[in-house]
Coordinates of C-alpha atoms in Angstrom, one line a residue:
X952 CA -9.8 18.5 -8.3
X953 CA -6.1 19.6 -7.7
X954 CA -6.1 23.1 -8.6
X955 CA -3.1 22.0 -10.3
X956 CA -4.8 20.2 -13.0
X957 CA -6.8 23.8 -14.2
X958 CA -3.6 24.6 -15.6
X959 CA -3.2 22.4 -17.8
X960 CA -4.8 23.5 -21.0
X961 CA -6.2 20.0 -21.7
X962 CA -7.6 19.2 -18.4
X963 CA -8.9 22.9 -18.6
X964 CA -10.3 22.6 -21.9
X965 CA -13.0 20.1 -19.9
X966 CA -14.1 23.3 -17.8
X967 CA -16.5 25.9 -18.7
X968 CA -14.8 29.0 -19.0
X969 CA -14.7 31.9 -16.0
X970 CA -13.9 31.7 -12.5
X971 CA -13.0 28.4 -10.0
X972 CA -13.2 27.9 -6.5
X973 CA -10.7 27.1 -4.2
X974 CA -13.0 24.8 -2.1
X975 CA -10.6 23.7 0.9
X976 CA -6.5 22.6 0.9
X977 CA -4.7 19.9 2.7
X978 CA -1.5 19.0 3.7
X979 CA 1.0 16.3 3.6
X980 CA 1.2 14.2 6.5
X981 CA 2.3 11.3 8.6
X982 CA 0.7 8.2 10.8
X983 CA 1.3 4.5 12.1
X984 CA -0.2 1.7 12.9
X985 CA -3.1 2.3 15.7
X986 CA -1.6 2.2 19.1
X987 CA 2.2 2.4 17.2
X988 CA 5.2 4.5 18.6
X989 CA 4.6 7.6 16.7
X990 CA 8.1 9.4 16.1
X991 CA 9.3 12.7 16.6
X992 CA 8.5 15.0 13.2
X993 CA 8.4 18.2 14.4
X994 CA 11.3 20.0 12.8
X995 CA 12.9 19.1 9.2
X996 CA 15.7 17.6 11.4
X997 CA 13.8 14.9 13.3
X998 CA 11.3 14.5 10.7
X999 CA 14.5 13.5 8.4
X1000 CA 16.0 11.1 11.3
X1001 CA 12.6 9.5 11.4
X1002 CA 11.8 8.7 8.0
X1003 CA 15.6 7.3 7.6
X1004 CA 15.0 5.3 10.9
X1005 CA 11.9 4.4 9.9
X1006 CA 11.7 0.5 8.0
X1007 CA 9.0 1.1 5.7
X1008 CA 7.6 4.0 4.3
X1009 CA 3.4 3.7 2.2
X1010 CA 2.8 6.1 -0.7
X1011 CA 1.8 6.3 -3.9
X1012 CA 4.6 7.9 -5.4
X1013 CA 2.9 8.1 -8.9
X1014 CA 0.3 10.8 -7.9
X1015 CA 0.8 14.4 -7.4
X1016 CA 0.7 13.6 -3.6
X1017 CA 3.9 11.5 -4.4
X1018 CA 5.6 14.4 -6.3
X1019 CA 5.0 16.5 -3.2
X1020 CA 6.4 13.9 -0.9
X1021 CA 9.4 13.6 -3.5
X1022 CA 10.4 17.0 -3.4
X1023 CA 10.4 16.9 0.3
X1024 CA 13.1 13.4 0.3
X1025 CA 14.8 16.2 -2.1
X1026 CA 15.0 18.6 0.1
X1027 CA 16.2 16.4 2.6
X1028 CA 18.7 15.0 0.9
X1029 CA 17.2 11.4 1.7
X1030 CA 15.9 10.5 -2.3
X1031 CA 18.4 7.8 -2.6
X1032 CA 17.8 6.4 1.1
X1033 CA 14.0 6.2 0.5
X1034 CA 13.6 4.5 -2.6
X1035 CA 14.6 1.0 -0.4
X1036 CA 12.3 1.8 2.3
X1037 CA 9.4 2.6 -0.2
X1038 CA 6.6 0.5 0.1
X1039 CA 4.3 2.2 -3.4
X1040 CA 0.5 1.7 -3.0
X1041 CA -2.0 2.4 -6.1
X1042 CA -4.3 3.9 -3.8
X1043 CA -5.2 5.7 -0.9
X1044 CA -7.0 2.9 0.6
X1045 CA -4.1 0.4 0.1
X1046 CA -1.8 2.8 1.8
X1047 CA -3.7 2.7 4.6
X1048 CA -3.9 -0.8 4.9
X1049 CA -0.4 -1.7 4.3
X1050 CA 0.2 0.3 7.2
X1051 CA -3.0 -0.5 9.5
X1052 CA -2.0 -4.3 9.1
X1053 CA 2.0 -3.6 9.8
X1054 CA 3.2 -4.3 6.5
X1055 CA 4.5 -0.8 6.5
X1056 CA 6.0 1.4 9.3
X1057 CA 4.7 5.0 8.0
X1058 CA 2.1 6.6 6.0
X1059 CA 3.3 9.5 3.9
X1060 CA -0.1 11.1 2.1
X1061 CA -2.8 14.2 2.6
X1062 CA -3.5 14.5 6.4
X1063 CA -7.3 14.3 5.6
X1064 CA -6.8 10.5 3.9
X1065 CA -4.6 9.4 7.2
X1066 CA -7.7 10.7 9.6
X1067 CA -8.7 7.0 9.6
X1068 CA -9.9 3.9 11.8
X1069 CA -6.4 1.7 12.0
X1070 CA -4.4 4.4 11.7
X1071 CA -2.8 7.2 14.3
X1072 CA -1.8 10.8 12.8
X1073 CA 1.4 11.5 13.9
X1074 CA 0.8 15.2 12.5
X1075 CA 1.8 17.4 9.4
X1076 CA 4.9 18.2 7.5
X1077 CA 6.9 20.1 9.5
X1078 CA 6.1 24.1 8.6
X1079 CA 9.0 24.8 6.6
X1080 CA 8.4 21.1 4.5
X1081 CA 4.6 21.4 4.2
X1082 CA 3.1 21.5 0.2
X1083 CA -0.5 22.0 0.6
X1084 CA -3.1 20.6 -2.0
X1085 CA -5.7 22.9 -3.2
X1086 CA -9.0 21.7 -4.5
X1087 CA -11.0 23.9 -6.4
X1088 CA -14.3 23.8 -8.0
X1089 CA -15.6 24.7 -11.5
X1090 CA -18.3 23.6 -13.8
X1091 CA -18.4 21.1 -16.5
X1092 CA -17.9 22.4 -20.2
X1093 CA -20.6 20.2 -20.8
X1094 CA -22.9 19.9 -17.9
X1095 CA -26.2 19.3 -18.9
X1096 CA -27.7 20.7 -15.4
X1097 CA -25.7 24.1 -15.2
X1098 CA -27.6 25.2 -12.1
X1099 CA -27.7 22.3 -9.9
X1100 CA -23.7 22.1 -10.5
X1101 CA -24.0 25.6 -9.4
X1102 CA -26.0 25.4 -6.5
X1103 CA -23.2 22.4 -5.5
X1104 CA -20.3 24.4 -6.1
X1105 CA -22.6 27.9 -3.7
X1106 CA -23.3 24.9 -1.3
X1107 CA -19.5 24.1 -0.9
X1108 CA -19.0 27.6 0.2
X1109 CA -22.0 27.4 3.6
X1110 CA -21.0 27.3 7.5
X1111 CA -22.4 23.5 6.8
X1112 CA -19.9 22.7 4.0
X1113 CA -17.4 23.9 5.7
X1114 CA -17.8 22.3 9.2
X1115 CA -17.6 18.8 7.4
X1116 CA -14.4 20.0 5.3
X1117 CA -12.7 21.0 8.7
X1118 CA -13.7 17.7 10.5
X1119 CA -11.9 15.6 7.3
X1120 CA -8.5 17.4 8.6
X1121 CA -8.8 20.2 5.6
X1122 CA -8.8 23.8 6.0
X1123 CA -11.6 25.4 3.8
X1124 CA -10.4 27.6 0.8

């Protein structure tokens, strides 16, 4: 899960007790269409110019990947602008779909959902814009097999585990 969600206390409360595991962390990113123009987003300047150019924008603006993405229209001073170019998805899937099929311009989500068949990454955030996602690992409160949960979480951590984690477009830890 977001590491965000171990601190809350209720969320938490749903965790045994001790130590998590940051297991790998991904960024925000953009894509088109497959085969679309991909535009310029290499500094915050151009990465502004192309989200305002741009005629649709998929998200899912109620998720903490859409919090991230809304502190970065912030930033740019572009909240206003994007609202009417918003195109807001329920799920990862459906944002890739809207924009696979052309019914949106842009993708706006975590690099590693964009990594898809229909869609091409146009890249991350620029630096100075980027708000990685951690995802960390901890055991149930009530887990009735402690040690396989255990040995999943120790497994997470192996040269194997983390070759797949890189090849989903997320940096382990």
């Amino acid at each position: 899960m977001p590491v965000e969600v171990m601190r809350d206390a209720a969320a938490r409360s749903h965790f045994a007790a001790g130590p998590t595991l940051d297991i790998a962390r991904v960024g925000l990113g953009v894509a088109v269409r497959d085969g679309a123009p991909k535009p310029n987003i290499s500094t915050p300047d151009v990465f502004k110019a192309a989200l305002l150019n741009a005629e649709s924008v998929a998200s899912i603006p109620e998720s903490a990947t859409g919090y991230s993405i809304a502190k970065v229209f912030e930033r740019l001073n572009i909240t206003e602008q994007m609202k009417a170019k918003m195109k807001a998805q329920p799920t990862p899937a459906q944002v890739v779909a809207v924009v696979a099929n052309g019914e949106a311009e842009l993708a706006l989500f975590l690099m590693n959902v964009l990594t898809v068949p229909g869609l091409d990454v146009v890249g991350p955030f620029p630096a100075d814009l980027q708000q990685d996602v951690v995802f960390t690992a901890a055991l149930g409160a009530a887990t009735k097999e402690a040690a396989a949960a255990k040995a999943l979480v120790d497994y997470l951590k192996t040269p194997d585990a983390i070759s797949v984690i890189k090849s989903k477009g997320m940096t382990p830890g």
